[in-house]
Amino acid sequence: MKDLIYTQGLDMVSFTQLPSYKKLLSFSSTPPDLREILTLQRIEEYRLEVDSLQLFYATERIDNSILSALFSLAEEARVKEKMEKMQKGEILNSIAHFPSENRAVLHTVTRDIKPANITPGVEKAQKLALSQLEDLQRFLEEHNNFSHLVQIGIGGSSLGPEAFCLALEAYKIKGRSFHFIANVDPDEAACILQELDLSKTLVVVVSKTGSTLETVTNEALARSYFEKEGINPNKHFVAISAASFPQEKKQTYLTTFSMDESVGEDFPQPLW
């Protein structure tokens, strides 16, 4: 089943039967040897730049033949068509003949703030994302007394922001630190929380439903550390969840940020 591409509105295609897949498979048996092809000219040619972002891929084990096959594979798999459908808010999170969430996938609205061909569903998610980014800006201006940030989440709620932090570490403000708690092993939380000045620590709890077992468990453990220090955790914890997050739970956080149901756990990334 893993070899199949399922997309609502499109024919079900066996990925491994696409012509370019077979071509790439043949290339994989004799990949390019970088010791022979890595030159200054290659470094200059295998580079892309969009606005202030640059992508250097000269050290990848590819050549022009492999690149051409990859582009052909994207066309055969109709990647651009599917991307456009996703950005228009069409339902793509679905698997033919199997139970699934059956919803749109609009995490792009947190980055693409002026999407083309906007639809009502996209506009709704976009407005919420923009309003939350504005709220975030105000929060950062009003609460700049924290030196340490601890994020509690699991899966995409942790890996995405962690990747952002690693990528942007060179721009970290001096004296600030960031940490991640995802493992339910209490030793991981202890190694982090015992070393921090909790009076200067902000904890960000990320769960789309607000009920993810691992996240709820780690949050309770983290709150206990604050309580042992005589610190009210309600003034140090922030929640990021779906807009349907229970109102009564919001009272236990310094503030809450919301995401549209179709956005998912990629939303925490703008916080960084």
Short mmCIF file of C-alpha atoms in Angstrom, two decimals:
data_model
loop_
_atom_site.label_atom_id
_atom_site.label_comp_id
_atom_site.label_asym_id
_atom_site.label_seq_id
_atom_site.Cartn_x
_atom_site.Cartn_y
_atom_site.Cartn_z
CA MET A 1 0.00 0.00 0.00
CA LYS A 2 2.91 2.38 0.72
CA ASP A 3 3.76 2.39 -3.00
CA LEU A 4 0.43 3.94 -3.96
CA ILE A 5 -0.47 7.58 -4.39
CA TYR A 6 -3.99 8.29 -3.17
CA THR A 7 -5.52 11.65 -3.97
CA GLN A 8 -9.19 12.50 -4.07
CA GLY A 9 -10.29 13.48 -7.57
CA LEU A 10 -7.30 11.79 -9.22
CA ASP A 11 -6.77 8.24 -10.44
CA MET A 12 -4.95 5.94 -8.06
CA VAL A 13 -1.50 5.40 -9.51
CA SER A 14 1.19 2.93 -8.53
CA PHE A 15 4.18 5.12 -7.77
CA THR A 16 6.70 2.40 -8.51
CA GLN A 17 5.22 1.93 -12.01
CA LEU A 18 5.86 5.51 -13.11
CA PRO A 19 8.47 5.59 -15.91
CA SER A 20 10.70 8.12 -14.17
CA TYR A 21 10.68 6.10 -10.97
CA LYS A 22 12.12 3.15 -12.87
CA LYS A 23 14.73 5.40 -14.46
CA LEU A 24 15.75 6.81 -11.07
CA LEU A 25 15.91 3.31 -9.67
CA SER A 26 18.42 2.38 -12.35
CA PHE A 27 20.47 5.51 -11.57
CA SER A 28 20.60 4.58 -7.90
CA SER A 29 22.80 1.56 -8.60
CA THR A 30 25.64 3.82 -9.80
CA PRO A 31 25.26 7.21 -8.08
CA PRO A 32 27.65 10.04 -9.00
CA ASP A 33 30.97 10.06 -7.13
CA LEU A 34 31.43 13.51 -5.60
CA ARG A 35 35.17 12.97 -5.39
CA GLU A 36 35.21 13.10 -9.18
CA ILE A 37 32.61 15.78 -9.95
CA LEU A 38 32.68 18.32 -7.10
CA THR A 39 34.21 21.43 -8.67
CA LEU A 40 33.84 25.17 -8.22
CA GLN A 41 31.81 25.27 -11.42
CA ARG A 42 29.42 22.61 -10.06
CA ILE A 43 29.05 24.49 -6.77
CA GLU A 44 28.07 27.61 -8.71
CA GLU A 45 25.70 25.81 -11.09
CA TYR A 46 23.93 23.67 -8.48
CA ARG A 47 22.49 26.59 -6.62
CA LEU A 48 19.08 28.27 -6.42
CA GLU A 49 18.16 31.64 -4.99
CA VAL A 50 14.69 33.04 -4.23
CA ASP A 51 14.57 36.43 -2.54
CA SER A 52 17.00 36.07 0.38
CA LEU A 53 16.89 32.27 0.50
CA GLN A 54 19.62 30.22 -1.13
CA LEU A 55 19.72 26.49 -1.75
CA PHE A 56 23.08 24.83 -2.34
CA TYR A 57 22.81 21.25 -3.55
CA ALA A 58 26.15 20.63 -5.27
CA THR A 59 27.11 18.11 -2.59
CA GLU A 60 24.07 15.95 -3.29
CA ARG A 61 24.80 12.78 -5.25
CA ILE A 62 22.92 13.89 -8.34
CA ASP A 63 23.76 15.03 -11.86
CA ASN A 64 21.81 16.59 -14.72
CA SER A 65 20.38 13.21 -15.80
CA ILE A 66 19.04 12.55 -12.31
CA LEU A 67 17.65 16.08 -12.05
CA SER A 68 15.85 15.67 -15.35
CA ALA A 69 14.35 12.38 -14.17
CA LEU A 70 13.22 14.00 -10.92
CA PHE A 71 11.44 16.76 -12.82
CA SER A 72 9.80 14.17 -15.04
CA LEU A 73 8.70 12.22 -11.97
CA ALA A 74 7.09 15.37 -10.56
CA GLU A 75 5.15 15.82 -13.79
CA GLU A 76 4.06 12.18 -13.92
CA ALA A 77 2.91 12.29 -10.28
CA ARG A 78 1.15 15.63 -11.00
CA VAL A 79 2.87 17.30 -8.07
CA LYS A 80 2.22 20.87 -9.22
CA GLU A 81 -1.47 20.14 -9.81
CA LYS A 82 -1.79 18.63 -6.34
CA MET A 83 0.05 21.56 -4.75
CA GLU A 84 -2.35 24.01 -6.40
CA LYS A 85 -5.32 21.98 -5.19
CA MET A 86 -3.88 22.02 -1.68
CA GLN A 87 -3.39 25.80 -1.73
CA LYS A 88 -6.98 26.26 -2.93
CA GLY A 89 -8.26 24.37 0.09
CA GLU A 90 -9.47 21.23 -1.67
CA ILE A 91 -9.75 18.09 0.44
CA LEU A 92 -6.49 16.18 0.05
CA ASN A 93 -5.98 14.60 3.44
CA SER A 94 -7.80 11.45 2.46
CA ILE A 95 -7.07 7.89 1.39
CA ALA A 96 -9.36 6.21 -1.12
CA HIS A 97 -11.37 3.37 0.44
CA PHE A 98 -9.85 3.89 3.89
CA PRO A 99 -10.99 5.98 6.91
CA SER A 100 -9.17 9.30 7.17
CA GLU A 101 -9.61 12.89 8.36
CA ASN A 102 -10.96 13.86 4.93
CA ARG A 103 -10.08 17.52 5.23
CA ALA A 104 -8.10 20.30 3.57
CA VAL A 105 -4.38 20.75 4.23
CA LEU A 106 -3.84 24.48 4.72
CA HIS A 107 -0.66 24.81 6.75
CA THR A 108 0.66 26.98 3.89
CA VAL A 109 -1.56 29.90 4.98
CA THR A 110 0.77 30.52 7.93
CA ARG A 111 3.51 31.40 5.43
CA ASP A 112 1.72 32.30 2.19
CA ILE A 113 -0.27 35.24 3.51
CA LYS A 114 -1.52 36.35 0.07
CA PRO A 115 -2.44 33.14 -1.77
CA ALA A 116 -3.80 33.32 -5.29
CA ASN A 117 -7.28 32.08 -6.21
CA ILE A 118 -8.43 32.35 -2.62
CA THR A 119 -11.51 30.34 -1.63
CA PRO A 120 -13.78 30.84 1.41
CA GLY A 121 -12.10 28.00 3.30
CA VAL A 122 -8.63 29.35 2.58
CA GLU A 123 -9.69 32.89 3.48
CA LYS A 124 -11.05 31.71 6.85
CA ALA A 125 -7.85 29.87 7.71
CA GLN A 126 -5.74 32.76 6.45
CA LYS A 127 -7.57 35.38 8.54
CA LEU A 128 -7.18 33.27 11.66
CA ALA A 129 -3.47 32.72 10.99
CA LEU A 130 -2.87 36.44 10.41
CA SER A 131 -4.79 37.43 13.53
CA GLN A 132 -2.79 34.95 15.60
CA LEU A 133 0.51 36.25 14.22
CA GLU A 134 -0.59 39.76 15.23
CA ASP A 135 -1.49 38.48 18.69
CA LEU A 136 1.90 36.79 18.86
CA GLN A 137 3.67 40.05 18.04
CA ARG A 138 1.82 41.82 20.85
CA PHE A 139 2.58 38.98 23.24
CA LEU A 140 6.30 39.17 22.49
CA GLU A 141 6.30 42.94 23.05
CA GLU A 142 4.46 42.64 26.36
CA HIS A 143 6.29 39.58 27.71
CA ASN A 144 9.98 40.05 26.93
CA ASN A 145 11.14 39.03 30.40
CA PHE A 146 11.66 35.35 29.55
CA SER A 147 15.16 34.02 28.86
CA HIS A 148 14.35 30.35 28.30
CA LEU A 149 11.72 28.67 26.17
CA VAL A 150 10.64 25.06 26.58
CA GLN A 151 8.32 23.50 24.03
CA ILE A 152 6.24 20.47 24.91
CA GLY A 153 4.80 18.53 21.99
CA ILE A 154 5.25 15.37 19.98
CA GLY A 155 5.66 14.50 16.31
CA GLY A 156 5.09 17.48 14.02
CA SER A 157 4.34 19.65 17.04
CA SER A 158 7.96 19.26 18.07
CA LEU A 159 10.02 18.34 15.02
CA GLY A 160 8.99 21.34 12.89
CA PRO A 161 9.85 24.03 15.45
CA GLU A 162 12.99 22.15 16.43
CA ALA A 163 14.17 22.22 12.82
CA PHE A 164 13.49 25.96 12.70
CA CYS A 165 15.56 26.52 15.83
CA LEU A 166 18.49 24.55 14.47
CA ALA A 167 18.34 26.43 11.17
CA LEU A 168 18.19 29.85 12.84
CA GLU A 169 20.49 29.21 15.78
CA ALA A 170 23.11 31.60 14.39
CA TYR A 171 20.59 34.43 14.89
CA LYS A 172 19.65 33.51 18.45
CA ILE A 173 19.55 36.42 20.86
CA LYS A 174 22.40 36.24 23.35
CA GLY A 175 21.30 34.93 26.73
CA ARG A 176 18.26 33.10 25.33
CA SER A 177 17.89 29.33 25.15
CA PHE A 178 15.33 26.92 23.74
CA HIS A 179 14.57 23.32 24.67
CA PHE A 180 12.18 20.55 23.59
CA ILE A 181 10.37 17.90 25.61
CA ALA A 182 8.75 15.16 23.54
CA ASN A 183 9.74 11.92 25.24
CA VAL A 184 7.47 10.78 28.08
CA ASP A 185 10.53 9.47 29.91
CA PRO A 186 10.64 11.88 32.89
CA ASP A 187 14.44 11.91 32.77
CA GLU A 188 14.33 14.02 29.61
CA ALA A 189 12.18 16.66 31.28
CA ALA A 190 14.31 16.54 34.42
CA CYS A 191 17.54 17.10 32.49
CA ILE A 192 16.04 20.27 31.03
CA LEU A 193 13.91 21.76 33.79
CA GLN A 194 16.38 21.22 36.63
CA GLU A 195 18.97 23.33 34.83
CA LEU A 196 16.74 26.33 34.12
CA ASP A 197 15.76 29.38 36.13
CA LEU A 198 12.03 28.65 36.01
CA SER A 199 11.17 32.22 36.99
CA LYS A 200 12.52 33.24 33.57
CA THR A 201 11.15 30.27 31.63
CA LEU A 202 8.21 30.21 29.21
CA VAL A 203 6.67 26.82 28.37
CA VAL A 204 4.85 26.41 25.05
CA VAL A 205 2.44 23.46 24.98
CA VAL A 206 1.46 22.36 21.47
CA SER A 207 -1.40 19.97 20.79
CA LYS A 208 -4.03 20.36 18.10
CA THR A 209 -6.69 18.65 20.20
CA GLY A 210 -5.37 19.66 23.60
CA SER A 211 -5.64 16.02 24.65
CA THR A 212 -2.58 14.31 23.14
CA LEU A 213 -1.64 11.85 25.89
CA GLU A 214 2.14 12.28 25.72
CA THR A 215 1.86 16.07 25.66
CA VAL A 216 -0.67 16.18 28.52
CA THR A 217 1.59 13.90 30.59
CA ASN A 218 4.70 16.03 30.01
CA GLU A 219 2.79 19.24 30.68
CA ALA A 220 1.59 17.94 34.06
CA LEU A 221 5.15 16.96 34.93
CA ALA A 222 6.52 20.35 33.89
CA ARG A 223 3.86 22.18 35.88
CA SER A 224 4.88 20.22 38.98
CA TYR A 225 8.42 21.60 38.69
CA PHE A 226 7.10 25.16 38.72
CA GLU A 227 4.79 24.45 41.65
CA LYS A 228 7.67 22.98 43.68
CA GLU A 229 9.50 26.28 43.18
CA GLY A 230 6.46 28.21 44.36
CA ILE A 231 5.86 29.60 40.86
CA ASN A 232 2.35 29.78 39.39
CA PRO A 233 2.61 27.79 36.12
CA ASN A 234 -0.46 29.58 34.72
CA LYS A 235 1.77 32.65 34.29
CA HIS A 236 4.49 30.73 32.48
CA PHE A 237 2.59 28.34 30.18
CA VAL A 238 1.27 29.15 26.70
CA ALA A 239 -0.93 26.83 24.64
CA ILE A 240 -1.11 26.40 20.87
CA SER A 241 -4.12 24.39 19.78
CA ALA A 242 -7.11 24.25 17.47
CA ALA A 243 -9.70 27.01 17.65
CA SER A 244 -12.03 24.55 19.38
CA PHE A 245 -9.73 24.41 22.44
CA PRO A 246 -11.99 24.31 25.56
CA GLN A 247 -12.61 27.76 26.98
CA GLU A 248 -12.20 26.58 30.57
CA LYS A 249 -8.69 25.27 29.85
CA LYS A 250 -7.61 28.65 28.46
CA GLN A 251 -7.77 30.06 31.98
CA THR A 252 -4.83 27.87 32.98
CA TYR A 253 -2.46 29.55 30.50
CA LEU A 254 -0.82 32.93 30.20
CA THR A 255 -2.36 33.05 26.74
CA THR A 256 -3.42 30.70 23.95
CA PHE A 257 -2.86 30.78 20.20
CA SER A 258 -5.26 29.07 17.82
CA MET A 259 -4.94 27.28 14.50
CA ASP A 260 -7.57 26.38 11.95
CA GLU A 261 -8.56 22.71 11.97
CA SER A 262 -7.06 22.31 8.50
CA VAL A 263 -3.71 23.83 9.43
CA GLY A 264 -2.36 21.21 11.80
CA GLU A 265 0.77 21.19 13.90
CA ASP A 266 2.89 23.10 11.39
CA PHE A 267 1.31 26.23 12.87
CA PRO A 268 3.72 26.47 15.86
CA GLN A 269 6.63 27.16 13.53
CA PRO A 270 5.91 30.92 13.12
CA LEU A 271 6.31 31.24 16.89
CA TRP A 272 10.02 30.79 16.31
#
